[in-house]
Coordinates of N, CA and C and ligand atoms in Angstrom, one line a residue:
X68 N 50.6 108.4 58.9 CA 52.2 107.4 59.6 C 53.1 109.0 60.0
X69 N 53.1 108.5 61.2 CA 53.7 109.8 61.7 C 55.7 109.4 61.9
X70 N 55.7 110.6 60.8 CA 57.1 110.1 60.0 C 56.9 111.5 59.2
X71 N 58.4 112.1 60.5 CA 58.2 113.4 59.8 C 59.2 113.6 58.9
X72 N 60.2 113.5 57.9 CA 60.9 113.1 56.7 C 59.6 112.6 55.7
X73 N 59.0 111.4 55.9 CA 58.4 110.3 54.5 C 57.0 111.0 54.8
X74 N 56.1 110.9 53.6 CA 54.9 110.5 54.1 C 54.1 109.2 53.1
X75 N 53.6 108.5 53.6 CA 53.4 107.9 53.0 C 51.7 108.2 52.0
X76 N 51.9 107.6 50.8 CA 51.1 108.3 49.3 C 49.7 106.4 49.7
X77 N 50.9 105.3 49.7 CA 49.8 104.4 49.5 C 50.1 103.5 50.2
X78 N 49.7 102.7 50.6 CA 49.5 100.8 51.4 C 48.9 99.9 50.7
X79 N 49.4 99.1 49.8 CA 50.0 98.7 49.1 C 49.8 96.9 49.8
X80 N 49.9 97.0 50.8 CA 49.4 95.6 51.9 C 48.8 95.1 52.8
X81 N 47.4 94.6 53.0 CA 47.4 95.5 54.3 C 46.1 93.9 54.5
X82 N 46.2 93.1 55.4 CA 45.0 91.9 55.4 C 43.5 92.2 56.4
X83 N 42.1 91.8 56.2 CA 41.4 92.2 57.0 C 40.3 90.6 57.3
X84 N 39.0 90.5 58.1 CA 39.3 89.2 58.6 C 39.0 88.0 57.4
X85 N 39.2 88.4 56.2 CA 39.7 87.6 55.4 C 40.5 86.5 54.9
X86 N 41.8 87.1 55.9 CA 41.8 86.5 56.1 C 42.1 85.3 56.9
X87 N 41.2 84.3 57.2 CA 40.5 83.8 58.0 C 41.3 82.9 58.8
X88 N 40.5 82.2 59.9 CA 40.7 81.5 61.1 C 41.6 83.0 62.2
X89 N 40.7 83.9 62.4 CA 40.8 85.3 62.4 C 42.2 85.8 62.8
X90 N 43.6 85.5 61.4 CA 44.2 85.9 60.5 C 44.6 87.1 61.4
X91 N 43.6 88.1 60.4 CA 43.7 89.3 60.0 C 42.1 89.4 60.9
X92 N 42.6 90.6 61.7 CA 41.7 91.4 62.3 C 40.2 92.1 62.1
X93 N 40.8 93.4 61.4 CA 39.7 93.8 60.8 C 39.0 93.6 59.6
X94 N 37.5 94.6 59.5 CA 37.1 94.8 58.6 C 37.5 95.4 57.4
X95 N 37.9 95.1 56.2 CA 37.3 96.3 54.5 C 37.7 97.6 55.3
X96 N 36.3 97.7 55.7 CA 36.1 99.1 56.1 C 37.0 99.5 57.5
X97 N 37.5 99.0 57.9 CA 37.7 99.7 58.8 C 39.8 99.9 58.7
X98 N 39.7 99.2 57.8 CA 41.7 99.3 56.6 C 41.3 101.0 56.2
X99 N 40.1 100.1 55.4 CA 39.8 101.4 54.6 C 40.0 102.7 55.5
X100 N 39.1 102.7 56.5 CA 39.1 104.9 56.9 C 39.9 104.8 57.6
X101 N 40.9 104.0 58.0 CA 42.1 104.5 59.3 C 43.3 105.1 58.3
X102 N 42.9 104.4 56.9 CA 44.4 104.6 55.8 C 43.8 106.1 55.8
X103 N 42.3 106.8 55.3 CA 41.8 108.3 55.0 C 42.3 108.0 56.7
X104 N 42.0 108.5 57.8 CA 42.2 108.6 58.9 C 43.7 109.8 59.3
X105 N 44.7 109.1 58.2 CA 47.2 108.8 58.3 C 46.0 109.8 56.4
X106 N 45.5 110.3 56.0 CA 45.6 111.2 54.6 C 46.6 109.9 53.1
X107 N 46.4 109.0 53.3 CA 46.2 107.8 52.4 C 46.4 107.7 51.2
X108 N 46.6 108.3 49.8 CA 45.5 108.3 49.1 C 45.1 107.0 48.5
X109 N 45.6 105.9 48.6 CA 45.3 104.4 48.2 C 45.9 104.2 49.2
X110 N 44.5 102.2 48.7 CA 44.7 101.4 49.5 C 44.5 99.7 49.4
X111 N 45.3 99.1 49.5 CA 45.4 97.1 48.3 C 44.3 97.1 49.6
X112 N 43.8 95.7 49.0 CA 43.2 95.4 50.2 C 43.7 93.4 50.2
X113 N 44.6 93.0 50.5 CA 45.8 91.8 49.8 C 45.9 90.8 50.9
X114 N 44.2 90.3 51.2 CA 44.4 88.9 51.8 C 45.5 87.7 51.2
X115 N 45.6 86.7 52.0 CA 46.6 85.6 52.2 C 45.3 85.1 50.5
X116 N 46.0 84.1 49.7 CA 45.1 83.7 49.0 C 44.8 82.4 49.3
X117 N 43.9 81.8 47.8 CA 43.5 80.6 48.9 C 44.8 78.9 48.8
X118 N 45.7 79.6 48.7 CA 46.1 78.0 48.9 C 46.7 78.0 49.8
X119 N 46.6 78.7 50.9 CA 46.6 78.5 52.1 C 45.5 78.4 53.6
X120 N 45.4 76.9 53.9 CA 44.6 75.7 54.3 C 44.0 76.8 56.0
X121 N 45.1 77.8 56.0 CA 44.6 77.9 57.4 C 44.4 79.3 57.4
X122 N 44.7 80.0 56.7 CA 44.8 81.7 56.9 C 44.1 82.6 55.1
X123 N 43.7 81.3 54.7 CA 43.4 81.8 53.0 C 42.3 82.1 53.0
X124 N 42.0 83.3 51.9 CA 40.5 83.7 51.3 C 40.1 82.4 51.1
X125 N 39.1 82.3 51.7 CA 37.5 80.9 50.6 C 37.4 82.2 48.8
X126 N 37.4 81.2 48.6 CA 37.5 81.4 46.8 C 35.2 81.6 46.7
X127 N 35.1 81.2 47.8 CA 33.4 81.1 47.9 C 32.3 82.9 48.2
X128 N 33.5 83.4 48.7 CA 34.0 84.6 49.7 C 33.7 85.9 48.5
X129 N 34.8 85.0 47.0 CA 34.9 86.4 46.3 C 34.2 87.2 45.4
X130 N 32.7 87.0 45.1 CA 31.7 87.7 44.7 C 31.1 88.3 46.0
X131 N 31.5 88.5 46.8 CA 30.7 89.6 48.2 C 31.8 89.8 48.2
X132 N 33.6 90.0 48.3 CA 34.1 90.7 48.6 C 34.2 91.7 47.4
X133 N 34.1 91.8 46.4 CA 33.9 92.4 45.1 C 33.6 93.7 45.4
X134 N 32.1 92.7 45.8 CA 30.8 93.7 46.5 C 31.2 94.5 47.3
X135 N 31.6 94.7 47.9 CA 31.9 95.4 49.4 C 33.0 96.1 48.9
X136 N 33.9 95.7 48.3 CA 35.1 96.7 48.2 C 34.5 98.1 46.9
X137 N 33.6 97.7 46.1 CA 33.0 97.8 44.4 C 32.3 99.6 45.1
X138 N 31.4 99.0 47.2 CA 30.3 100.0 47.1 C 31.0 101.3 48.1
X139 N 32.9 100.2 48.7 CA 33.3 101.6 49.9 C 34.3 102.8 48.3
X140 N 34.6 102.5 47.7 CA 35.4 102.7 46.4 C 34.3 103.4 46.2
X141 N 32.8 103.2 46.1 CA 32.2 104.5 45.1 C 32.1 105.4 47.0
X142 N 31.5 105.1 48.0 CA 31.3 105.7 48.9 C 32.9 106.7 49.2
X143 N 33.6 106.2 48.6 CA 34.6 107.0 49.4 C 35.9 107.4 48.5
X144 N 34.7 107.7 47.7 CA 35.8 108.0 46.3 C 36.9 109.3 46.2
X145 N 36.2 110.3 47.1 CA 36.9 111.3 46.6 C 37.7 111.6 48.0
X146 N 38.4 110.1 48.5 CA 38.6 109.9 49.5 C 40.3 109.3 49.4
X147 N 39.6 108.1 48.8 CA 40.9 106.9 48.6 C 40.9 106.3 47.5
X148 N 41.6 105.5 46.7 CA 41.2 104.3 45.7 C 41.8 103.7 46.6
X149 N 39.9 102.3 45.9 CA 40.5 101.5 47.0 C 40.7 100.1 45.7
X150 N 42.2 99.3 46.2 CA 42.2 97.8 44.9 C 41.3 96.6 45.4
X151 N 41.1 96.0 45.0 CA 41.5 94.1 45.5 C 42.0 93.9 45.3
X152 N 43.0 93.4 46.3 CA 44.4 92.7 45.7 C 44.4 91.2 46.5
X153 N 44.7 90.5 45.9 CA 45.6 89.4 47.5 C 47.1 88.9 46.7
X154 N 46.9 88.4 48.7 CA 49.0 87.6 48.8 C 48.4 86.5 47.7
X155 N 49.2 86.1 46.7 CA 48.8 84.6 46.1 C 50.6 84.1 46.6
X156 N 50.2 82.7 47.2 CA 51.0 81.7 47.7 C 51.7 80.9 46.1
X157 N 52.8 80.8 46.5 CA 53.7 80.0 45.4 C 54.0 78.3 46.4
X158 N 53.4 77.8 45.2 CA 52.4 76.6 45.7 C 53.7 75.0 45.2
X159 N 54.4 75.7 44.3 CA 55.2 74.0 43.8 C 56.3 75.0 43.9
X160 N 57.7 74.5 43.1 CA 59.3 74.2 42.6 C 59.2 74.8 40.8
X161 N 58.1 74.1 40.2 CA 57.6 74.7 38.9 C 57.1 75.3 38.7
X162 N 56.6 76.2 39.6 CA 56.2 77.8 39.6 C 54.4 78.0 39.3
X163 N 53.7 77.0 40.0 CA 53.1 77.6 40.1 C 52.4 78.4 41.8
X164 N 51.4 79.0 41.2 CA 51.1 80.5 41.8 C 49.4 79.5 43.0
X165 N 48.8 80.0 43.6 CA 47.0 79.2 43.9 C 45.7 80.3 43.7
X166 N 46.0 81.0 42.8 CA 44.7 81.8 41.2 C 44.9 80.7 40.5
X167 N 43.4 80.6 40.5 CA 43.1 79.9 39.1 C 42.7 81.0 38.3
X168 N 43.1 80.4 36.8 CA 42.4 81.9 35.5 C 40.3 82.2 36.5
X169 N 40.0 81.3 36.4 CA 38.6 82.4 36.8 C 38.2 83.1 38.2
X170 N 39.4 83.3 39.1 CA 39.1 83.8 40.3 C 39.2 85.9 39.7
X171 N 40.7 85.0 39.0 CA 41.0 86.2 38.1 C 39.9 87.6 38.2
X172 N 38.9 87.1 37.7 CA 38.4 88.7 37.8 C 38.0 89.2 38.8
X173 N 38.4 88.5 39.5 CA 38.1 89.3 40.4 C 38.5 91.0 41.4
X174 N 40.4 90.1 41.0 CA 40.8 91.5 41.8 C 41.7 91.6 40.8
X175 N 42.1 93.7 41.7 CA 42.6 94.4 40.2 C 44.1 95.0 40.6
X176 N 44.9 93.7 41.7 CA 46.2 93.4 41.6 C 46.6 92.1 42.1
X177 N 47.2 91.6 41.6 CA 48.1 90.2 42.6 C 49.5 90.4 43.0
X178 N 49.6 90.4 44.5 CA 51.2 90.1 45.2 C 51.3 88.8 45.3
X179 N 52.9 88.8 45.4 CA 52.9 87.0 45.5 C 54.1 86.9 46.4
X180 N 53.9 85.7 47.3 CA 54.6 85.5 48.0 C 54.5 84.1 49.0
X181 N 56.6 83.7 49.7 CA 56.2 82.3 49.7 C 55.1 82.2 51.2
X182 N 54.3 81.2 51.6 CA 54.2 80.8 53.0 C 54.6 80.2 53.5
X183 N 54.8 79.4 54.2 CA 54.6 78.5 55.8 C 53.2 77.9 55.9
X184 N 52.7 76.9 55.4 CA 51.6 76.5 56.1 C 50.6 75.7 54.7
X185 N 51.3 76.1 53.8 CA 50.0 76.5 52.2 C 50.5 75.3 51.5
X186 N 49.8 73.9 50.8 CA 49.6 72.9 49.9 C 50.1 72.6 49.0
X187 N 51.5 72.5 49.2 CA 52.6 72.7 48.2 C 52.3 71.3 47.5
X188 N 52.2 71.1 45.8 CA 50.8 70.6 44.6 C 51.6 69.3 45.0
X189 N 52.9 69.3 45.2 CA 53.7 67.9 44.8 C 53.9 67.0 46.1
X190 N 54.8 65.6 46.3 CA 55.7 65.9 46.9 C 57.1 66.2 47.1
X191 N 57.6 66.4 45.7 CA 58.9 67.3 46.0 C 58.5 68.4 46.0
X192 N 58.0 69.2 45.6 CA 57.9 70.4 45.6 C 58.2 70.1 48.0
X193 N 56.7 70.1 48.3 CA 56.5 70.0 49.8 C 57.9 69.7 50.1
X194 N 58.7 68.7 49.2 CA 59.8 68.3 50.5 C 60.9 69.4 50.5
X195 N 61.2 70.4 49.4 CA 62.2 71.0 48.8 C 61.6 71.5 50.2
X196 N 60.5 72.7 50.7 CA 60.1 73.5 50.6 C 60.8 73.4 51.7
X197 N 60.0 72.3 52.7 CA 59.3 72.7 54.4 C 61.5 71.6 55.4
X198 N 62.0 70.8 53.9 CA 62.9 69.9 54.3 C 64.5 70.4 53.8
X199 N 64.6 70.4 52.8 CA 65.7 71.0 52.2 C 66.5 72.3 52.7
X200 N 65.1 73.7 52.6 CA 65.5 74.5 53.3 C 65.5 74.9 54.4
X201 N 65.0 73.6 55.6 CA 65.3 74.6 57.0 C 66.7 72.9 56.8
X202 N 67.4 71.8 56.5 CA 69.0 71.5 56.3 C 69.4 72.5 55.9
X203 N 69.6 73.4 54.8 CA 70.1 74.6 53.7 C 71.3 74.9 54.6
X204 N 71.2 75.2 56.0 CA 72.7 76.2 56.8 C 73.5 75.5 57.4
X205 N 72.9 73.9 57.3 CA 73.9 73.7 57.3 C 75.2 72.9 56.1
X206 N 74.4 73.4 55.0 CA 75.4 72.6 54.1 C 75.7 73.0 52.8
X207 N 76.3 73.9 52.2 CA 76.6 74.8 51.2 C 75.6 74.7 49.8
X208 N 75.5 73.3 49.4 CA 75.4 72.7 48.4 C 73.9 72.8 48.9
X209 N 73.1 72.5 49.2 CA 72.0 72.1 49.4 C 72.1 73.7 49.7
X210 N 72.3 74.4 50.0 CA 71.9 75.4 50.2 C 71.9 76.7 48.8
X211 N 73.2 76.4 48.6 CA 72.6 76.8 46.9 C 71.5 76.0 45.7
X212 N 71.9 75.1 46.3 CA 70.6 74.9 45.3 C 69.9 75.1 45.9
X213 N 69.1 75.2 46.9 CA 67.6 75.4 47.7 C 66.8 77.1 47.2
X214 N 68.6 78.1 47.2 CA 68.5 79.7 46.4 C 68.1 79.9 45.0
X215 N 68.6 78.7 44.5 CA 67.9 78.9 43.2 C 67.0 77.6 42.9
X216 N 66.7 77.3 43.4 CA 65.5 77.5 42.8 C 63.7 77.8 44.0
X217 N 64.0 78.6 44.5 CA 63.7 78.7 45.7 C 62.9 80.2 44.6
X218 N 64.3 81.0 44.4 CA 64.5 82.2 43.3 C 63.9 81.4 41.7
X219 N 64.1 80.3 41.4 CA 63.8 79.6 40.0 C 61.5 80.0 39.9
X220 N 61.3 79.3 41.2 CA 59.8 79.7 41.0 C 58.8 80.4 41.3
X221 N 59.5 81.9 41.7 CA 58.9 83.0 41.7 C 59.1 83.5 40.3
X222 N 60.4 83.5 39.7 CA 60.8 84.0 39.0 C 60.1 83.7 37.2
X223 N 59.2 81.8 37.4 CA 58.4 81.6 36.5 C 57.6 82.2 36.5
X224 N 56.9 82.2 37.6 CA 55.9 83.3 38.1 C 55.4 84.3 37.6
X225 N 56.8 85.5 37.3 CA 57.2 86.6 37.2 C 56.1 86.5 35.6
X226 N 57.4 85.6 34.9 CA 57.1 85.9 33.5 C 55.9 85.2 32.7
X227 N 54.8 84.4 33.6 CA 54.1 83.0 33.4 C 52.9 84.6 33.7
X228 N 53.0 85.2 34.5 CA 51.6 86.1 35.3 C 52.2 87.5 35.1
X229 N 50.5 87.7 35.1 CA 50.5 88.5 36.1 C 50.6 90.1 38.1
X230 N 52.0 89.8 38.2 CA 51.7 90.1 39.2 C 52.8 91.6 39.4
X231 N 51.3 92.1 40.6 CA 52.7 93.6 41.0 C 53.1 93.6 42.1
X232 N 53.9 92.9 43.0 CA 54.5 92.9 44.2 C 54.8 91.7 44.2
X233 N 56.2 91.1 44.6 CA 56.7 90.5 45.5 C 56.4 90.6 47.2
X234 N 56.0 89.9 48.0 CA 56.0 90.1 49.6 C 57.3 90.2 50.2
X235 N 57.2 90.5 51.2 CA 58.5 90.7 52.0 C 60.2 89.3 51.2
X236 N 60.6 89.9 50.1 CA 61.7 88.7 49.4 C 62.6 88.7 50.3
X237 N 62.3 87.4 50.1 CA 63.9 86.5 51.0 C 63.6 86.6 52.7
X238 N 62.0 86.5 52.6 CA 61.3 86.0 53.8 C 60.7 84.6 54.0
X239 N 61.1 83.4 54.8 CA 60.7 81.7 54.9 C 61.2 81.1 54.4
X240 N 61.8 81.9 53.1 CA 62.8 80.9 52.6 C 63.5 81.7 51.3
X241 N 65.1 81.3 51.3 CA 66.2 82.5 50.7 C 65.9 82.7 49.7
X242 N 66.0 84.0 48.8 CA 65.9 83.7 47.4 C 67.3 85.1 46.3
X243 N 67.5 84.3 45.7 CA 69.0 85.6 45.4 C 68.3 86.4 45.0
X244 N 68.5 87.6 46.0 CA 67.9 88.8 45.5 C 68.3 89.7 44.8
X245 N 69.6 89.7 44.0 CA 69.5 90.1 42.8 C 69.1 89.7 41.3
X246 N 69.2 88.2 41.2 CA 68.6 88.2 39.9 C 67.5 88.3 40.1
X247 N 66.5 88.2 41.4 CA 65.5 88.3 41.3 C 64.7 89.4 40.7
X248 N 65.6 90.5 41.9 CA 65.7 92.0 41.7 C 65.9 92.1 39.5
X249 N 66.8 91.9 39.2 CA 66.7 92.2 37.9 C 65.6 91.7 36.8
X250 N 64.9 90.7 37.2 CA 63.6 89.6 36.9 C 62.8 91.4 36.9
X251 N 62.4 91.8 38.4 CA 61.5 92.0 38.5 C 61.7 93.4 37.8
X252 N 62.3 94.4 37.2 CA 62.3 95.6 36.9 C 62.4 95.3 35.2
X253 N 63.0 94.0 35.0 CA 62.4 93.8 33.1 C 61.0 93.0 33.2
X254 N 60.1 93.1 34.3 CA 58.7 92.8 34.4 C 57.3 93.6 35.2
X255 N 58.9 95.0 35.5 CA 58.4 95.6 36.5 C 57.3 95.8 37.6
X256 N 57.6 94.5 38.3 CA 57.3 93.6 39.3 C 58.3 94.7 40.7
X257 N 57.5 94.7 41.6 CA 57.5 96.1 43.0 C 58.2 95.1 44.0
X258 N 59.3 95.5 44.3 CA 59.6 94.2 46.0 C 59.8 95.1 46.7
X259 N 59.1 94.8 47.5 CA 58.5 95.1 49.4 C 59.2 95.1 50.4
X260 N 60.0 96.0 50.7 CA 60.4 96.7 51.7 C 59.3 96.3 52.5
X261 N 59.2 94.8 53.2 CA 58.1 95.1 54.1 C 58.1 95.9 56.4
X262 N 57.3 96.4 56.4 CA 57.5 96.6 57.8 C 57.3 95.2 59.1
X263 N 56.2 94.3 58.9 CA 55.8 93.5 59.7 C 57.0 92.1 60.2
X264 N 57.8 92.4 59.0 CA 58.7 91.2 58.2 C 59.5 91.6 58.3
X265 N 60.5 91.2 58.2 CA 62.2 92.0 58.3 C 63.3 91.7 57.0
X266 N 62.0 91.7 56.0 CA 62.4 91.1 54.9 C 62.1 92.3 54.2
X267 N 62.5 92.6 53.0 CA 64.0 93.0 52.3 C 64.5 93.6 53.5
X268 N 65.7 92.5 54.3 CA 66.5 93.8 54.9 C 68.3 94.7 54.9
X269 N 68.1 95.2 55.0 CA 69.2 96.5 54.7 C 70.1 95.4 53.5
X270 N 70.6 94.7 54.3 CA 71.8 94.0 52.9 C 70.9 93.4 51.7
X271 N 70.0 93.1 51.6 CA 68.9 92.7 50.9 C 68.6 93.7 49.4
X272 N 68.1 94.8 50.7 CA 68.1 96.7 49.8 C 69.5 97.0 48.7
X273 N 70.5 96.7 50.0 CA 71.7 96.9 48.5 C 72.3 96.5 47.3
X274 N 71.3 94.9 47.7 CA 71.6 94.0 46.6 C 70.9 94.4 45.6
X275 N 69.7 94.2 46.1 CA 68.2 94.9 44.7 C 68.8 96.3 43.8
X276 N 69.1 97.3 44.6 CA 69.5 98.1 44.4 C 70.6 98.8 43.2
X277 N 71.0 97.5 43.3 CA 72.1 97.5 41.4 C 71.5 97.5 40.7
X278 N 70.4 96.8 40.7 CA 69.5 96.9 39.5 C 68.9 98.6 39.7
X279 N 67.6 99.0 38.6 CA 66.7 100.2 38.2 C 65.7 99.4 39.2
X280 N 65.9 98.0 39.7 CA 64.1 98.1 40.1 C 62.8 98.7 41.2
X281 N 62.1 98.6 41.0 CA 60.9 99.6 42.5 C 60.9 99.2 43.4
X282 N 61.3 99.7 43.9 CA 60.5 99.5 45.9 C 59.0 99.7 45.8
X283 N 58.8 99.2 47.1 CA 58.2 100.4 48.3 C 57.6 99.9 49.5
X284 N 56.8 100.2 50.3 CA 57.0 99.6 52.0 C 55.6 99.6 52.1
X285 N 55.4 98.6 52.5 CA 53.8 97.9 52.8 C 54.5 97.3 54.2
X286 N 52.5 98.0 55.4 CA 52.5 97.8 56.7 C 52.1 95.7 56.4
X287 N 51.5 95.4 55.9 CA 50.7 94.0 56.7 C 50.3 94.0 56.8
X288 N 49.4 95.1 57.3 CA 48.8 95.2 58.5 C 47.5 94.0 58.8
X289 N 47.9 93.3 60.0 CA 47.1 92.4 60.1 C 46.1 92.3 61.8
X290 N 45.8 93.7 61.3 CA 44.4 94.5 61.9 C 44.5 96.0 61.7
X291 N 43.5 96.8 62.2 CA 43.3 98.4 61.3 C 44.7 99.1 61.7
X292 N 44.7 98.9 63.5 CA 45.9 100.2 63.5 C 47.1 99.9 63.3
X293 N 47.2 99.5 62.8 CA 48.9 99.0 61.7 C 48.8 99.6 60.8
X294 N 47.9 99.7 60.0 CA 47.3 100.2 58.0 C 48.5 101.3 58.6
X295 N 49.3 101.1 57.4 CA 49.6 102.3 57.5 C 51.6 102.9 58.0
X296 N 51.3 101.6 58.3 CA 52.7 101.5 60.0 C 53.5 101.2 59.1
X297 N 54.5 102.2 58.4 CA 55.7 101.0 57.8 C 57.7 101.8 58.4
X298 N 57.0 102.5 60.2 CA 58.3 102.9 60.2 C 59.6 102.2 60.4
X299 N 59.9 100.3 60.4 CA 60.6 100.1 60.6 C 61.5 99.8 59.0
X300 N 60.7 99.5 57.9 CA 60.5 99.5 56.9 C 61.4 100.8 56.3
X301 N 61.1 102.2 57.1 CA 61.7 103.1 57.1 C 63.4 103.2 57.8
X302 N 63.3 102.6 58.4 CA 64.5 102.9 59.2 C 65.7 101.4 58.2
X303 N 65.4 100.1 58.0 CA 66.3 99.5 56.7 C 66.3 100.8 55.5
X304 N 65.4 101.4 55.1 CA 65.7 101.9 54.0 C 67.2 102.8 53.7
X305 N 66.5 103.7 55.9 CA 67.2 104.2 55.6 C 69.0 104.1 56.0
X306 N 69.1 103.1 56.3 CA 70.5 101.8 56.6 C 70.9 101.9 55.6
X307 N 70.6 101.4 54.4 CA 70.8 100.7 53.4 C 71.4 102.1 52.6
X308 N 70.2 103.3 52.2 CA 70.6 104.6 52.1 C 70.4 104.1 50.5
X309 N 69.2 104.0 50.9 CA 68.2 103.8 49.4 C 67.6 105.9 49.3
X310 N 67.9 105.5 47.7 CA 66.6 106.7 47.3 C 66.0 106.7 47.6
X311 N 65.3 107.7 48.5 CA 63.9 107.5 49.0 C 62.4 108.1 47.3
X312 N 63.2 108.2 45.9 CA 62.6 108.0 44.9 C 62.3 107.0 44.3
X313 N 63.1 106.4 45.0 CA 62.9 104.6 44.1 C 62.0 103.7 44.7
X314 N 60.8 104.3 45.7 CA 60.2 104.0 46.8 C 59.2 105.0 46.6
X315 N 58.0 103.6 45.6 CA 56.9 103.8 44.7 C 56.1 105.3 45.8
X316 N 55.8 104.6 46.7 CA 54.6 104.8 48.4 C 55.6 105.7 48.5
X317 N 56.4 106.0 49.2 CA 57.4 107.5 49.9 C 57.0 108.4 49.3
X318 N 57.0 110.1 50.7 CA 57.8 110.8 49.1 C 58.1 111.1 50.5
X319 N 58.8 113.2 50.1 CA 60.3 113.8 50.6 C 58.3 114.9 51.2
X320 N 58.2 115.3 52.6 CA 57.6 116.0 53.3 C 57.0 116.6 52.6
Ligands
ZN218 ZN1 53.3 87.1 53.6
ZN219 ZN1 50.6 89.5 54.0

């Protein structure tokens, strides 16, 4: 990472060709080798969860991906720690994600986020996500309702599953950042300042800072050359005056 002040120690959010339909451009090896070139000590491979019909990882490929990761882990064990994660999707407003119990053995870590285009599990959830959230800006009651249920769904998953990190909180649909941050703090879940998307934004970082929650920066790279690129996220951190010691994968140089 070309930043004179801070050093990125880990990238917890990168995509590969296993995010299908050409959504992710590079191989796992290419992401790993790029991270090594940049001196990053840990990389997570986090393709989209299988509930996303366009970009989601194919369940059938999970054993192959696990084997590929384990081989690279061995090959590069002196240089970098490689972690197989996933960017799971929230798939309904009762608090479900798109990871089945039998998938869990393949993943070391589960990141979680809202994504458009997922198969919502029931009509009501589809309606809230796609219709109510769209019209929320025109009506305060609808807006308040959407923020409440968007937040409730994430919190329910955090409480019931083993979630590592919330990707781009506030992107796609609005959430109550302060309430989410309190729960993330309690359950030791990281809140991501995403470089590829604009959330957490400066205002949201300031909200979350009122709690003791931990933050990370994530490249959300969809091609190898973007691995470790977090300059826009750092800009927001500085604007929000967030203490860099609270960002778990940044160090002072
Ligand atoms: Zn995402
Ligand atoms: Zn992503």
